[in-house]
Amino acid sequence: MALITLRRNLCHLSDFRIHGALAALRNQRVNHVHKIVQEHLCPWFCSLPPGPVRVRFCHAPCQKYHSENGNDLPPVGEPAFSQVHDWDRFEQNLKNEDEQISYRRLNNFTSSEEVLSFLSTLQTLPDAVAAGALKRICEVEKKGDAQRLPKEILENSIFQAVCDQLEQDPSNLSNATLATALQALTLSYVDPRSSLLPKLVAECQHRLGSVGLDVHSLCILGESLIKLRGPDCSAVERIICLLQGENLEAFTPEDVVTFYRILQMCPNSVHEHQAFLNKMNTFSLSVVSSLSPNLMSQMLTALVVLDQTQALPLVIKLGKHAVRHIPHFTNQELGKVLEAFIYFGHNDRFFTRALEQHVAPLCLTLDPEVLSTVMGYCGSKRILSKPILNAVAEAFVCQPEKFSLSQISELIEPFGKLNYLPPNASALFTKLENILLTHFSSFPPKTLLKLLHSCSLIECHPVNFMAKIFSPHFLQRLQGDEPYLDRLSLAQLTQLFLTSVLECPFYKGPKLLFKYQVKSFLTPCSSLETPVDFQLYKSVMIGLIDLLGARLYFASKVLTPYRYTIDVEIKLDGDGFVVPFTVDEDVHKRVALCIDGPKRFCLNSKHLLGKEATKQRHLRLLGYQVIQIPYYEIEMLKSRLELVEYLQRKLFSQNSGRHWYQE
């Protein structure tokens, strides 16, 4: 192992010559080094608390924790995962205790000055410690999108000596040291003029063809080469093929996640490796319990990018284990987890409950992006979580200025979708109206339309802005460069116009031109109505035939002139008798049966979604007698006779004035 001699307090000696030290190093023995380093570090190190804690996961049956399928989860209060950090992994590969102590101490430093000062106290510098020091400097100096280290670091004589040592003879570096050095260079480029990077990359490529590399080194080298040379680097494909030849049992949790990240950065070649990726998805089920919050977030992100919709068992298990990590996720990690669950359509009531406990008390301190993602998760999964919705509403009222215009829309839309008004609704919509008045023209047109439409779903009608959104100028902005407006935007405009007519009779502004109005709100992919549940509809239809005596006395899926589709329509004459649906004359009353399946309600609740509540509200204003047939009432019935009796009570109660048709 190559060593370099460094004098104590080297950083304070301006006349020190690095090359002289290197020359002196070649002529002296190094057997005494370990003792000197140990004696020097022992007083300092023993006074410190123990190094990074390596938490071990205990596979024991869960006693106080969610485990629906009997997964091995630790009881509350025990360590949550056994993630071994890269620093710890590398430290375990070091050949002696002195190197391990030095490497562990490097991990505790929080600035480059501390690292360089520490190096100046060492009598010798092993390659492994040099690579660790380079990595730590690049880690602490990584700021934003900066790709280069500060000039004062690059010109520091100790830093240059570290780079020279790693560059001098890469063939003598261990696999772990080579991987660590390359990993450091992915964080910050040392110097574009330096030959360090080309030599390390060349050595990496050489070893791929001649030296057996372990899984961990292959993973680090693969990811580093992609970052440094791009996904088209020939060595990357070689590494992926080598990894596929390894036994999956040789992959640690962090290796598994690194492999996912490698494929994530090579999206064009995913289909070529899908067979192995399927095996990895299955194997990953066994390591989920050992993932740290960061690794869990990275795995879910990779599964999204790789479009692994067939890996739902893995996503479900990740969701169950993510519950315990919610307080420990960073804002960015939590956002990625939620985005993945939205993408895969996953939800878990235990995860939602933990999210409520975390978000509600910390809402004012969470990043706006996280809050908007949390609301997107609730909205997309129809989760009516009053603690989350109330907390987010309060955060917006208290700090509206910290939210971008798109984030404001993402915060408000779920209120309309879930048909929920928070306790501070008055203050919330006052703040929102002020923002709209000030920044109306700054909102992207489609974002603005979705926002105003969401408000109307909870009867907070944007009357002050209807004239603007029905104007030719706004419609032209909404269309943009497209040859025509998309169907969802047209449907939202149409429903807003219908709202202005039915619920805002005092509105006297411009009307929406007929060419911008849709004929039906029930359309694929852009529907403002939820299609009827077929099985529920089939059951109700059988009951109606038994009750009314013939299929002739009701119509199904009737498209009204007002764009809404009625599940079942029954016509009554002036005496309240049911008449055949083919009769158009002397129809005194129309009854609209809303056969509401689970998808028309918020998840696991009896609370109608905003669009369904709006539909029923509008039908009543249009003169229909709306009768709701919810799924949770039908599910309580045990026989066909009970179903008929139920429908009779619904349709022909004593005070309704409705009767069976009589000849």
C-alpha positions as a printed Julia matrix, in Angstrom:
663×3 Matrix{Float64}:
    0.0     0.0     0.0
    1.38    3.38   -0.97
    1.8     5.79    1.91
    2.61    9.46    2.06
    4.36   11.2     4.94
    2.72   14.36    6.21
    4.09   16.5     9.04
    1.92   17.62   11.87
    0.3    21.02   11.43
    1.31   20.97    7.8
   -1.41   23.39    6.82
    0.29   26.07    8.9
    3.72   25.73    7.23
    3.97   27.72    4.03
    7.45   26.43    3.12
    6.54   22.75    3.22
    7.3    20.93   -0.03
    4.97   18.07   -0.9
    7.4    16.57   -3.4
   10.07   16.46   -0.74
    7.76   14.54    1.52
    7.05   12.05   -1.23
   10.77   11.58   -1.81
   11.36   11.06    1.89
    8.53    8.55    1.99
   10.17    6.28   -0.55
   13.29    5.94    1.63
   11.75    5.12    5.0
   10.05    2.14    6.56
    6.46    2.45    7.72
    6.18   -0.29   10.32
    6.17    2.24   13.14
    3.29    4.22   11.7
    0.39    2.3    13.24
    1.67    2.74   16.75
    2.3     6.46   16.31
   -1.13    7.1    14.82
   -2.82    5.09   17.53
   -0.96    6.93   20.29
   -1.79   10.26   18.68
   -5.46    9.54   18.15
   -6.3     7.52   21.22
   -6.65   10.41   23.73
   -8.76   12.37   21.29
  -10.84    9.47   20.05
  -11.54    7.9    23.41
  -12.98   11.18   24.65
  -15.55   11.19   21.87
  -18.85    9.34   21.86
  -18.83    6.13   19.83
  -18.64    6.42   16.06
  -21.57    6.1    13.7
  -24.11    3.76   15.22
  -24.78    0.71   13.1
  -28.35   -0.17   13.86
  -29.28   -3.8    13.42
  -32.8    -4.8    12.47
  -34.29   -7.5    14.65
  -36.57   -9.83   12.74
  -39.26  -10.4    15.32
  -43.04  -10.51   15.01
  -44.57   -7.06   15.3
  -46.2    -6.49   18.65
  -47.36   -2.91   18.34
  -47.01   -2.23   14.65
  -49.01   -2.62   11.48
  -48.37   -5.92    9.72
  -51.34   -7.1     7.73
  -49.66  -10.07    6.1
  -47.45  -11.24    8.94
  -44.27   -9.48    7.81
  -41.38   -9.5    10.21
  -41.5    -6.07   11.77
  -39.78   -4.99   14.96
  -41.75   -3.96   18.0
  -42.09   -0.25   18.63
  -39.01    1.11   20.29
  -36.56   -1.31   18.66
  -34.17   -0.31   15.86
  -36.0     0.22   12.6
  -33.41   -0.8    10.01
  -29.9    -2.1     9.52
  -28.72    0.25    6.83
  -24.91    0.2     6.6
  -23.68    3.54    5.29
  -21.07    3.6     2.53
  -18.62    5.0     5.02
  -19.23    2.12    7.4
  -19.02   -0.42    4.58
  -15.67    0.93    3.4
  -14.43    1.14    6.96
  -15.07   -2.58    7.43
  -12.83   -3.32    4.44
   -9.84   -1.43    5.84
   -6.94   -3.66    6.78
   -6.1    -2.39   10.25
   -7.6    -0.65   13.2
   -5.68    2.59   12.69
   -7.15    3.04    9.22
  -10.61    2.36   10.55
  -10.17    4.97   13.29
   -8.95    7.56   10.79
  -11.74    6.77    8.38
  -14.37    6.97   11.08
  -13.02   10.3    12.22
  -13.21   11.67    8.67
  -16.91   10.94    8.63
  -17.43   13.22   11.63
  -15.95   16.3     9.99
  -18.32   18.93    8.63
  -15.9    21.16    6.68
  -12.97   20.81    4.31
  -10.77   22.74    6.71
  -11.34   20.1     9.38
  -10.48   17.31    6.95
   -7.31   19.0     5.73
   -6.25   19.91    9.24
   -6.73   16.3    10.31
   -4.64   15.04    7.37
   -1.84   17.35    8.4
   -1.61   15.56   11.75
   -1.06   12.12   10.22
    2.42   10.69    9.91
    1.34    8.56    6.97
   -1.67    8.56    4.69
   -2.93    5.17    3.46
   -4.64    5.12    0.07
   -7.94    4.17    1.64
   -7.87    7.17    3.99
   -6.81    9.43    1.09
   -9.81    8.29   -0.94
  -12.07    8.75    2.09
  -10.7    12.25    2.67
  -11.29   13.17   -0.98
  -14.85   11.9    -0.75
  -15.54   13.75    2.48
  -14.21   17.02    1.08
  -16.39   16.64   -2.01
  -19.4    15.82    0.18
  -19.12   18.85    2.47
  -18.33   21.18   -0.44
  -21.25   20.01   -2.55
  -23.51   23.05   -2.72
  -26.43   23.26   -5.09
  -25.43   22.69   -8.71
  -21.79   23.63   -8.22
  -19.61   21.14  -10.13
  -16.17   22.29   -9.02
  -14.5    22.6    -5.66
  -13.59   26.11   -4.44
  -10.3    27.5    -5.68
   -8.79   27.63   -2.2
   -9.37   23.89   -1.81
   -7.96   23.03   -5.24
   -4.81   25.05   -4.55
   -4.29   23.64   -1.07
   -1.02   21.69   -0.97
   -2.43   18.87    1.18
   -5.41   18.42   -1.12
   -3.1    18.32   -4.13
   -0.96   15.71   -2.39
   -4.03   13.54   -1.82
   -4.96   13.74   -5.5
   -1.37   13.06   -6.57
   -1.23    9.97   -4.39
   -4.41    8.51   -5.88
   -3.27    9.42   -9.38
    0.28    8.09   -9.04
   -0.42    4.38   -9.46
   -4.14    3.5    -9.63
   -3.29   -0.15  -10.23
   -2.17   -0.44   -6.6
   -5.48    0.81   -5.26
   -7.86   -1.71   -3.77
  -11.25   -2.16   -5.41
  -12.97   -0.38   -2.55
  -10.51    2.52   -2.66
  -10.88    2.9    -6.43
  -14.66    2.89   -6.09
  -14.58    5.48   -3.29
  -12.28    7.79   -5.24
  -14.5     7.62   -8.33
  -17.56    8.17   -6.17
  -15.95   11.32   -4.77
  -15.36   12.7    -8.25
  -19.06   12.32   -9.08
  -19.82   14.88   -6.38
  -17.37   17.56   -7.52
  -14.83   17.62  -10.31
  -11.39   18.11   -8.86
   -9.84   19.84  -11.85
  -10.69   19.5   -15.55
   -6.94   19.66  -16.34
   -6.08   16.89  -13.9
   -5.36   13.39  -15.15
   -6.8    11.85  -11.98
  -10.23   11.15  -13.43
   -9.05    9.65  -16.74
   -6.57    7.4   -14.93
   -9.16    6.15  -12.45
  -11.69    5.51  -15.22
   -9.06    3.68  -17.28
   -8.13    1.53  -14.3
  -11.8     0.76  -13.7
  -12.25   -0.37  -17.31
   -9.11   -2.49  -17.07
  -10.32   -4.29  -13.96
  -13.69   -5.05  -15.5
  -11.92   -7.31  -17.96
   -9.34   -8.91  -15.72
  -10.04   -8.6   -12.0
  -12.96  -10.09  -10.11
  -14.86   -7.19   -8.54
  -17.32   -7.7    -5.73
  -20.96   -6.65   -6.07
  -20.59   -3.52   -3.94
  -17.62   -2.23   -5.95
  -19.4    -2.98   -9.22
  -22.46   -1.04   -8.07
  -20.45    2.02   -7.01
  -18.3     1.95  -10.14
  -21.33    1.57  -12.38
  -23.19    4.51  -10.86
  -20.05    6.65  -10.81
  -19.22    5.95  -14.45
  -22.74    6.89  -15.53
  -22.45   10.21  -13.71
  -18.98   10.87  -15.09
  -19.2     9.43  -18.6
  -22.94    9.11  -19.26
  -25.18    6.05  -19.69
  -23.71    5.23  -23.12
  -20.3     4.41  -21.64
  -19.39    0.87  -22.76
  -18.1    -0.03  -19.31
  -21.57    0.62  -17.83
  -23.19   -2.1   -19.93
  -20.36   -4.43  -18.95
  -20.98   -3.71  -15.27
  -24.73   -4.33  -15.62
  -24.03   -7.68  -17.27
  -21.55   -8.62  -14.54
  -24.08   -7.73  -11.86
  -26.68   -9.92  -13.53
  -24.28  -12.83  -13.26
  -23.93  -12.41   -9.49
  -25.92  -14.32   -6.92
  -28.71  -12.09   -5.65
  -27.84  -13.1    -2.09
  -24.58  -11.2    -2.52
  -26.51   -7.92   -2.88
  -26.89   -5.9     0.31
  -29.85   -3.51    0.64
  -27.75   -0.55   -0.49
  -26.42   -2.58   -3.43
  -29.97   -3.4    -4.49
  -30.96    0.26   -4.45
  -27.78    1.25   -6.29
  -28.61   -1.27   -9.01
  -32.06    0.3    -9.36
  -30.44    3.73   -9.61
  -28.07    2.48  -12.31
  -30.96    1.24  -14.45
  -32.88    4.41  -13.63
  -30.09    6.4   -15.29
  -30.11    4.04  -18.32
  -33.82    4.09  -19.26
  -33.2     3.16  -22.87
  -31.78   -0.23  -21.95
  -34.32   -1.22  -19.31
  -36.29   -3.49  -21.64
  -33.11   -5.5   -22.33
  -32.69   -6.26  -18.63
  -36.35   -6.6   -17.63
  -36.03  -10.34  -16.94
  -33.31   -9.74  -14.35
  -35.16   -6.71  -13.06
  -38.18   -8.94  -12.39
  -35.95  -11.21  -10.32
  -34.59   -8.18   -8.49
  -38.13   -6.95   -7.76
  -38.9   -10.3    -6.16
  -35.63  -10.45   -4.24
  -36.1    -6.88   -2.99
  -39.08   -8.02   -0.95
  -36.58   -9.63    1.44
  -34.57   -6.43    2.01
  -37.39   -3.89    2.4
  -37.33   -4.15    6.19
  -33.62   -3.2     6.2
  -33.93   -0.06    4.08
  -33.25    3.34    5.56
  -35.69    6.18    4.8
  -33.34    7.51    2.12
  -32.9     4.14    0.4
  -36.63    3.48    0.54
  -37.33    6.8    -1.15
  -34.71    6.08   -3.81
  -36.1     2.62   -4.53
  -39.63    3.93   -4.97
  -38.39    6.72   -7.24
  -36.51    4.22   -9.39
  -39.56    1.96   -9.64
  -41.53    4.93  -10.96
  -38.9     5.91  -13.53
  -38.55    2.28  -14.62
  -42.35    1.96  -14.82
  -42.38   -1.25  -12.79
  -46.15   -1.5   -12.57
  -45.82   -5.26  -12.33
  -43.9    -4.88   -9.06
  -46.97   -3.99   -7.0
  -46.16   -6.53   -4.23
  -42.88   -4.67   -3.71
  -44.64   -1.29   -3.71
  -47.21   -2.54   -1.2
  -44.53   -3.85    1.14
  -42.57   -0.61    0.81
  -45.75    1.24    1.71
  -46.24   -0.81    4.87
  -42.68   -0.29    6.01
  -42.71    3.41    5.09
  -45.15    4.0     7.94
  -42.44    3.91   10.6
  -40.16    6.18    8.6
  -42.55    9.08    8.05
  -41.1    11.2    10.9
  -37.58   10.5     9.6
  -38.06   11.23    5.91
  -36.63   14.52    4.71
  -39.06   16.79    2.9
  -37.69   15.68   -0.45
  -37.79   11.98    0.46
  -41.36   12.17    1.72
  -42.38   13.94   -1.48
  -40.8    11.2    -3.61
  -42.54    8.49   -1.58
  -45.92   10.17   -2.02
  -45.34   10.69   -5.75
  -44.57    6.98   -6.11
  -47.73    5.97   -4.25
  -49.75    8.31   -6.47
  -48.12    6.8    -9.57
  -48.8     3.21   -8.54
  -52.23    3.93   -7.09
  -51.23    2.65   -3.68
  -52.78    3.72   -0.41
  -52.66    2.34    3.1
  -54.79    3.51    6.0
  -51.89    3.04    8.43
  -49.68    5.17    6.2
  -52.39    7.83    6.02
  -52.79    7.79    9.8
  -49.04    8.2    10.3
  -49.05   10.98    7.71
  -51.78   12.76    9.64
  -49.79   12.53   12.87
  -46.72   13.94   11.14
  -48.17   16.61    8.85
  -50.79   18.16   11.11
  -48.48   19.38   13.92
  -45.61   20.33   11.56
  -47.63   21.82    8.73
  -46.37   25.37    9.22
  -42.74   24.22    9.0
  -42.98   21.78    6.08
  -41.88   22.81    2.61
  -44.65   24.02    0.28
  -43.69   21.33   -2.23
  -44.27   18.62    0.37
  -47.64   20.06    1.37
  -48.79   20.22   -2.24
  -47.65   16.62   -2.77
  -49.47   15.5     0.39
  -52.63   17.17   -0.9
  -52.1    15.55   -4.3
  -51.87   12.18   -2.59
  -55.11   12.77   -0.67
  -56.88   14.03   -3.78
  -55.73   11.28   -6.12
  -56.63    8.52   -3.65
  -59.92   10.18   -2.54
  -58.66   10.32    1.06
  -60.79   12.64    3.15
  -58.28   13.3     5.92
  -59.68   16.2     7.9
  -56.52   16.62   10.06
  -54.38   17.04    6.93
  -56.86   19.22    5.04
  -57.43   21.47    8.06
  -53.7    21.79    8.76
  -52.88   22.63    5.14
  -55.68   25.21    5.03
  -54.27   26.81    8.18
  -50.74   26.83    6.73
  -51.99   28.56    3.58
  -53.89   31.21    5.52
  -50.88   31.9     7.75
  -48.22   31.88    5.03
  -49.79   32.29    1.58
  -46.72   34.09    0.23
  -44.49   31.01    0.44
  -46.58   29.03   -2.07
  -46.07   29.31   -5.82
  -49.09   29.74   -8.09
  -49.02   26.1    -9.19
  -48.69   24.97   -5.57
  -51.71   27.06   -4.61
  -53.76   25.27   -7.24
  -52.48   21.89   -6.0
  -53.5    22.83   -2.45
  -57.02   23.97   -3.31
  -58.05   21.34   -5.87
  -58.39   18.48   -3.34
  -60.89   20.52   -1.3
  -63.17   20.6    -4.34
  -62.55   17.01   -5.33
  -63.2    15.74   -1.79
  -66.16   18.08   -1.26
  -64.76   19.48    1.97
  -64.76   22.94    3.48
  -62.25   23.45    6.32
  -63.23   25.34    9.49
  -61.35   28.42    8.28
  -62.98   28.36    4.83
  -63.89   32.04    4.99
  -60.3    33.13    5.64
  -58.96   30.57    3.17
  -61.03   31.78    0.23
  -60.54   35.43    1.13
  -56.77   34.89    0.87
  -57.25   32.96   -2.35
  -59.42   35.69   -3.89
  -56.83   38.34   -3.02
  -54.12   36.29   -4.72
  -56.31   35.77   -7.79
  -57.07   39.47   -8.03
  -53.37   40.3    -7.85
  -51.92   37.53   -9.98
  -54.78   36.51  -12.26
  -52.83   37.0   -15.49
  -49.78   35.21  -14.05
  -51.57   31.89  -13.54
  -51.14   29.34  -16.33
  -54.59   29.23  -18.01
  -55.28   25.53  -17.4
  -54.08   25.78  -13.81
  -56.38   28.74  -13.24
  -59.35   26.96  -14.79
  -58.81   23.85  -12.62
  -58.52   26.05   -9.54
  -61.74   27.99  -10.2
  -63.61   24.83  -11.15
  -62.52   23.19   -7.88
  -63.87   26.15   -5.94
  -67.25   25.84   -7.62
  -67.51   22.16   -6.63
  -67.73   23.19   -2.97
  -70.12   26.07   -3.72
  -67.45   28.77   -3.46
  -68.4    30.13   -6.83
  -65.81   32.37   -8.53
  -68.38   34.9    -9.69
  -65.85   37.76   -9.81
  -63.77   35.84  -12.36
  -66.4    34.23  -14.58
  -66.51   37.15  -17.0
  -62.75   36.82  -17.49
  -62.69   33.07  -18.08
  -65.6    33.21  -20.54
  -63.91   36.0   -22.51
  -62.41   35.27  -25.97
  -59.01   36.48  -24.72
  -58.82   33.87  -21.94
  -60.18   31.12  -24.19
  -57.48   31.93  -26.72
  -54.82   31.74  -23.98
  -56.31   28.46  -22.82
  -56.08   26.96  -26.27
  -52.51   28.17  -26.83
  -50.87   26.74  -29.91
  -53.13   23.69  -30.03
  -55.67   23.4   -32.87
  -58.49   22.92  -30.35
  -59.17   22.93  -26.62
  -58.8    19.65  -24.76
  -62.03   17.98  -23.67
  -61.4    18.31  -19.93
  -61.01   22.08  -20.18
  -64.18   22.31  -22.26
  -66.07   20.22  -19.71
  -64.87   22.4   -16.82
  -65.85   25.55  -18.7
  -69.28   24.09  -19.48
  -69.93   23.1   -15.87
  -68.81   26.54  -14.66
  -71.23   28.12  -17.13
  -74.03   25.82  -15.94
  -73.17   26.79  -12.38
  -73.4    30.48  -13.25
  -76.9    29.91  -14.64
  -78.25   27.63  -11.91
  -76.51   28.82   -8.75
  -75.53   32.41   -9.53
  -78.61   34.01  -11.08
  -77.23   37.43  -10.18
  -74.34   36.92  -12.6
  -75.0    39.08  -15.66
  -71.64   38.86  -17.41
  -70.64   37.21  -20.69
  -71.89   33.7   -21.43
  -69.83   30.81  -22.68
  -70.2    30.45  -26.44
  -71.99   27.3   -27.51
  -69.01   26.02  -29.52
  -67.04   25.72  -26.28
  -69.7    23.62  -24.55
  -69.56   19.82  -24.38
  -72.62   17.66  -24.95
  -71.87   15.25  -22.1
  -69.9    15.38  -18.87
  -69.49   11.59  -18.98
  -66.6    10.96  -21.34
  -63.54    8.69  -21.17
  -60.44   10.15  -19.47
  -61.96   13.61  -18.96
  -65.19   12.87  -17.16
  -66.82   15.15  -14.61
  -69.04   12.22  -13.63
  -68.17    8.78  -12.27
  -69.56    5.93  -14.41
  -72.15    3.79  -12.66
  -70.88    0.68  -10.91
  -72.04   -2.13  -13.2
  -72.68   -4.78  -10.54
  -74.56   -2.35   -8.33
  -76.56   -1.09  -11.31
  -77.41   -4.66  -12.31
  -78.74   -5.44   -8.82
  -80.88   -2.29   -8.68
  -82.28   -2.92  -12.17
  -83.44   -6.42  -11.17
  -85.13   -4.97   -8.1
  -86.84   -2.25  -10.15
  -88.2    -4.79  -12.63
  -89.65   -6.81   -9.73
  -91.1    -3.65   -8.17
  -92.53   -1.94  -11.25
  -93.48   -5.09  -13.13
  -91.62   -4.43  -16.36
  -88.45   -2.93  -17.79
  -90.69   -0.5   -19.68
  -91.18    1.75  -16.68
  -87.65    3.12  -16.3
  -84.86    4.26  -18.58
  -81.16    3.69  -18.01
  -78.14    5.95  -18.54
  -80.17    8.85  -19.85
  -78.23   11.8   -21.26
  -80.12   14.96  -20.31
  -80.1    18.24  -22.26
  -78.01   19.6   -19.39
  -74.99   17.34  -20.12
  -75.48   15.08  -17.1
  -76.13   11.35  -17.48
  -78.78    9.91  -15.14
  -78.28    6.32  -14.02
  -82.02    5.59  -13.96
  -84.87    7.91  -14.89
  -88.5     7.33  -13.91
  -91.32    9.53  -15.26
  -94.47   10.45  -13.31
  -97.73   11.93  -14.54
  -99.72   14.65  -12.81
 -101.33   12.15  -10.41
  -97.99   10.74   -9.37
  -98.31    7.51  -11.37
  -95.3     5.94  -13.09
  -95.56    6.05  -16.88
  -93.49    4.18  -19.47
  -90.19    5.85  -20.25
  -91.27    6.11  -23.94
  -94.03    8.57  -22.98
  -93.13   12.25  -23.45
  -96.52   13.92  -23.07
  -98.1    14.73  -19.73
  -94.87   14.04  -17.82
  -95.27   15.99  -14.63
  -92.19   14.84  -12.71
  -88.91   13.16  -13.53
  -87.18   11.06  -10.88
  -83.4    10.64  -11.14
  -82.0     7.62   -9.34
  -78.31    8.08   -8.52
  -76.9     4.6    -8.05
  -73.75    5.59   -6.19
  -70.98    3.01   -6.02
  -67.85    3.26   -3.83
  -65.93    5.32   -6.39
  -68.41    8.17   -6.06
  -67.49    8.62   -2.41
  -64.34    9.54   -0.57
  -62.32    6.47    0.29
  -63.91    4.32    3.01
  -66.55    6.93    3.8
  -70.13    7.98    3.04
  -69.02   11.43    1.88
  -69.82   12.15   -1.77
  -67.06   13.49   -4.0
  -67.37   17.09   -5.1
  -68.31   16.31   -8.69
  -71.07   13.9    -7.61
  -72.48   16.33   -5.03
  -72.47   19.06   -7.7
  -74.26   16.79  -10.17
  -77.03   15.97   -7.69
  -77.3    19.61   -6.65
  -77.67   20.72  -10.27
  -80.22   18.02  -11.08
  -82.4    19.22   -8.22
  -82.12   22.81   -9.45
  -83.14   21.57  -12.9
  -86.36   20.13  -11.47
  -85.46   16.48  -11.01
  -86.5    14.53   -7.94
  -83.12   13.09   -6.97
  -83.14    9.8    -5.07
  -79.79    8.46   -3.94
  -79.2     4.69   -3.91
  -75.8     4.34   -2.15
  -73.85    1.1    -2.26
  -73.53    0.86    1.53
  -77.31    0.6     1.88
  -77.63   -2.04   -0.86
  -74.87   -4.1     0.77
  -76.96   -4.35    3.94
  -79.76   -6.17    2.11
  -79.73   -9.95    2.4
  -82.33  -11.06   -0.15
  -84.1   -10.05   -3.33
  -87.29   -9.42   -1.33
  -85.45   -7.01    0.95
  -84.12   -5.22   -2.14
  -87.64   -4.75   -3.53
  -88.93   -3.5    -0.18
  -85.97   -1.11    0.03
  -86.67    0.33   -3.43
  -90.35    0.63   -2.59
  -89.54    2.71    0.48
  -87.2     4.88   -1.55
  -89.59    5.46   -4.45
  -93.05    5.22   -2.94
  -92.93    6.52    0.58
  -96.34    7.55    1.99
  -95.62   11.26    1.65
  -94.11   11.17   -1.81
  -97.34   11.23   -3.81
  -95.92    8.64   -6.22
  -97.65    5.41   -7.2
  -97.31    2.43   -9.44
  -98.62    2.98  -12.92
 -102.2     1.72  -13.34
 -103.97    1.12  -16.66
